Short mmCIF file of C-alpha atoms in Angstrom, two decimals:
data_model
loop_
_atom_site.label_atom_id
_atom_site.label_comp_id
_atom_site.label_asym_id
_atom_site.label_seq_id
_atom_site.Cartn_x
_atom_site.Cartn_y
_atom_site.Cartn_z
CA PRO A 1 80.74 -284.65 -171.19
CA GLY A 2 78.97 -283.63 -168.01
CA SER A 3 79.46 -279.62 -169.19
CA THR A 4 77.02 -277.21 -169.53
CA ARG A 5 77.78 -274.24 -171.80
CA SER A 6 76.36 -270.91 -170.43
CA ARG A 7 74.63 -270.72 -174.23
CA ASP A 8 72.58 -273.94 -174.12
CA VAL A 9 71.13 -273.13 -170.38
CA PRO A 10 67.64 -271.90 -170.81
CA SER A 11 66.29 -268.82 -169.70
CA SER A 12 63.57 -268.57 -167.29
CA PRO A 13 62.47 -265.28 -166.24
CA LEU A 14 64.11 -264.86 -162.93
CA SER A 15 67.55 -266.29 -164.09
CA PRO A 16 70.91 -264.48 -164.36
CA HIS A 17 70.64 -264.72 -167.85
CA SER A 18 66.57 -262.69 -168.01
CA GLY A 19 68.28 -259.57 -169.01
CA CYS A 20 68.05 -257.97 -165.13
CA ASP A 21 71.88 -256.77 -164.85
CA ASP A 22 71.33 -253.66 -164.98
CA LEU A 23 68.56 -253.40 -162.48
CA ILE A 24 70.17 -255.87 -160.48
CA GLY A 25 73.34 -253.53 -160.48
CA ALA A 26 71.90 -250.49 -159.64
CA VAL A 27 69.77 -251.54 -156.67
CA PHE A 28 73.32 -253.11 -155.70
CA GLU A 29 74.62 -249.89 -156.08
CA LEU A 30 72.26 -248.38 -154.26
CA GLY A 31 73.15 -250.14 -151.41
CA ARG A 32 75.91 -249.95 -151.22
CA THR A 33 76.28 -246.58 -150.71
CA LEU A 34 72.81 -246.08 -148.45
CA CYS A 35 74.96 -248.75 -146.35
CA ARG A 36 78.40 -246.69 -146.81
CA LEU A 37 75.84 -243.95 -144.74
CA GLN A 38 75.48 -245.68 -142.01
CA LEU A 39 72.08 -244.28 -141.36
CA SER A 40 70.29 -245.25 -138.20
CA ASP A 41 67.12 -246.81 -138.09
CA GLU A 42 65.05 -243.64 -137.45
CA GLU A 43 66.71 -242.12 -140.47
CA LEU A 44 66.36 -244.72 -142.18
CA ALA A 45 62.68 -244.90 -141.70
CA LEU A 46 62.27 -241.03 -142.27
CA PHE A 47 64.56 -241.13 -145.44
CA THR A 48 62.13 -243.84 -146.59
CA ALA A 49 58.90 -242.43 -145.71
CA ALA A 50 59.84 -239.29 -147.84
CA VAL A 51 60.68 -241.34 -150.97
CA LEU A 52 57.78 -242.64 -150.36
CA LEU A 53 55.70 -239.48 -150.38
CA SER A 54 57.05 -238.13 -153.77
CA PRO A 55 54.61 -235.40 -154.72
CA ASP A 56 55.96 -236.11 -158.45
CA ARG A 57 53.48 -239.03 -159.30
CA PRO A 58 51.86 -238.33 -162.21
CA TRP A 59 48.36 -239.84 -161.10
CA LEU A 60 48.41 -237.93 -157.55
CA THR A 61 45.39 -235.34 -156.88
CA GLU A 62 46.75 -233.71 -154.33
CA THR A 63 50.12 -233.32 -155.16
CA LYS A 64 50.48 -229.95 -152.61
CA LYS A 65 49.14 -231.94 -149.80
CA VAL A 66 51.61 -234.78 -150.61
CA GLN A 67 54.83 -232.15 -150.75
CA LYS A 68 53.78 -230.39 -147.45
CA LEU A 69 53.78 -233.79 -145.66
CA GLN A 70 57.22 -234.86 -148.05
CA ASP A 71 58.63 -231.88 -145.88
CA LYS A 72 57.61 -232.39 -142.86
CA ILE A 73 59.47 -235.95 -143.12
CA TYR A 74 62.12 -233.33 -144.26
CA VAL A 75 62.57 -231.54 -141.62
CA ALA A 76 61.74 -234.33 -139.13
CA LEU A 77 64.99 -236.33 -141.08
CA GLN A 78 67.19 -233.58 -140.66
CA HIS A 79 66.26 -232.76 -137.27
CA GLU A 80 67.15 -236.45 -136.26
CA ILE A 81 70.53 -236.58 -138.11
CA GLN A 82 71.07 -233.38 -136.29
CA LYS A 83 70.26 -234.72 -132.84
CA LYS A 84 73.02 -238.04 -133.49
CA HIS A 85 75.34 -235.24 -134.28
CA SER A 86 76.16 -236.87 -137.91
CA ALA A 87 77.68 -235.16 -140.53
CA GLU A 88 76.49 -232.22 -141.38
CA ASP A 89 76.01 -233.36 -145.03
CA LYS A 90 74.55 -236.77 -144.21
CA LEU A 91 71.16 -235.43 -145.51
CA SER A 92 71.83 -233.61 -148.87
CA LYS A 93 74.57 -237.08 -149.43
CA MET A 94 70.94 -238.96 -149.01
CA VAL A 95 69.37 -236.67 -151.27
CA SER A 96 71.70 -237.39 -154.28
CA LYS A 97 70.94 -240.57 -154.52
CA LEU A 98 66.58 -239.67 -155.47
CA PRO A 99 68.04 -239.85 -159.31
CA LEU A 100 69.29 -243.32 -158.52
CA MET A 101 66.10 -244.29 -157.14
CA LYS A 102 64.26 -242.77 -159.88
CA THR A 103 66.34 -244.92 -162.34
CA ILE A 104 65.93 -247.95 -160.69
CA CYS A 105 61.67 -247.45 -160.87
CA ASN A 106 62.07 -246.78 -164.00
CA LEU A 107 64.20 -249.58 -164.87
CA HIS A 108 62.17 -251.91 -162.51
CA LEU A 109 58.62 -250.85 -164.56
CA ASP A 110 60.04 -251.66 -168.31
CA LYS A 111 61.46 -255.17 -166.56
CA LEU A 112 58.14 -255.65 -165.63
CA GLU A 113 56.72 -254.92 -168.68
CA PHE A 114 58.65 -256.56 -170.66
CA PHE A 115 58.04 -260.04 -168.09
CA ARG A 116 54.08 -258.88 -168.38
CA LEU A 117 54.30 -258.86 -172.42
CA LEU A 118 56.40 -262.44 -172.48
CA HIS A 119 54.47 -263.77 -169.46
CA PRO A 120 50.83 -262.66 -169.11
CA GLU A 121 49.68 -265.73 -167.49
CA THR A 122 52.22 -265.30 -164.70
CA ALA A 123 52.22 -261.15 -164.55
CA MET A 124 48.07 -261.82 -164.19
CA ASN A 125 49.32 -263.83 -161.18
CA PHE A 126 50.98 -261.33 -159.56
CA PRO A 127 50.23 -260.94 -155.56
CA PRO A 128 47.58 -258.41 -155.24
CA LEU A 129 49.66 -256.02 -153.10
CA TYR A 130 52.54 -256.00 -156.40
CA LYS A 131 49.63 -255.33 -158.59
CA GLU A 132 48.24 -252.55 -156.34
CA VAL A 133 51.59 -250.72 -156.05
CA PHE A 134 52.11 -250.86 -159.59
CA ASN A 135 48.57 -250.61 -161.07
CA SER A 136 49.15 -246.82 -162.13
CA GLU A 137 51.85 -247.47 -163.67
CA LEU A 138 51.10 -251.19 -165.70
CA GLN A 139 48.00 -252.97 -166.75
CA TYR A 140 47.74 -256.19 -166.63
CA SER A 141 44.78 -257.12 -168.78
CA ASP A 142 45.30 -259.99 -170.66
CA PRO A 143 47.26 -259.02 -174.38
CA ARG A 144 45.15 -261.51 -176.00
CA GLY A 145 42.02 -259.71 -175.51
CA SER A 146 39.86 -262.61 -173.19
#
C-alpha cells in the first residue's frame, strides 16, 4: 500500500521513461570527456564556433566559404592552445569528439521526429528559435493535414 511501481507510472514526454536514455547518456559522456580536457573559456568558444560552422550540413549552398571560415577558427583555436602552453594533443582530442557530437545530433533529431509524431500539438508550439534551428531537419506541419 502506498508504493508505486515504475510500470504503473504513466510516461510523460519528458519523463525518464520516454526512451531518451541513449541520448541523455551520450550527452553526459560528451560532457565528461570535454570537462577532462579542462578547456579555457576561449578554447571552448572557438571549439563551439568550429562545430557550429560545419560545412557538411546538407542545406548549405556555399560549403567552401563555410569550410574556409571553419579552417580559420581551427587555426585560431590551435593558436590559443599553444599560447596557453596546453598539451600538444589537446586539439586532436577535441576533434576526436566530433563523431560523438554527430551521433548525439542524429539521436536528437530522431527523438524530435518521434516526439513530433506522437505529440504534434506540442511540437507545433515549440519556441520559434528551436523551430528555426531544427526546421531544416524536421517539418512542424500538422500531420492531420489541417
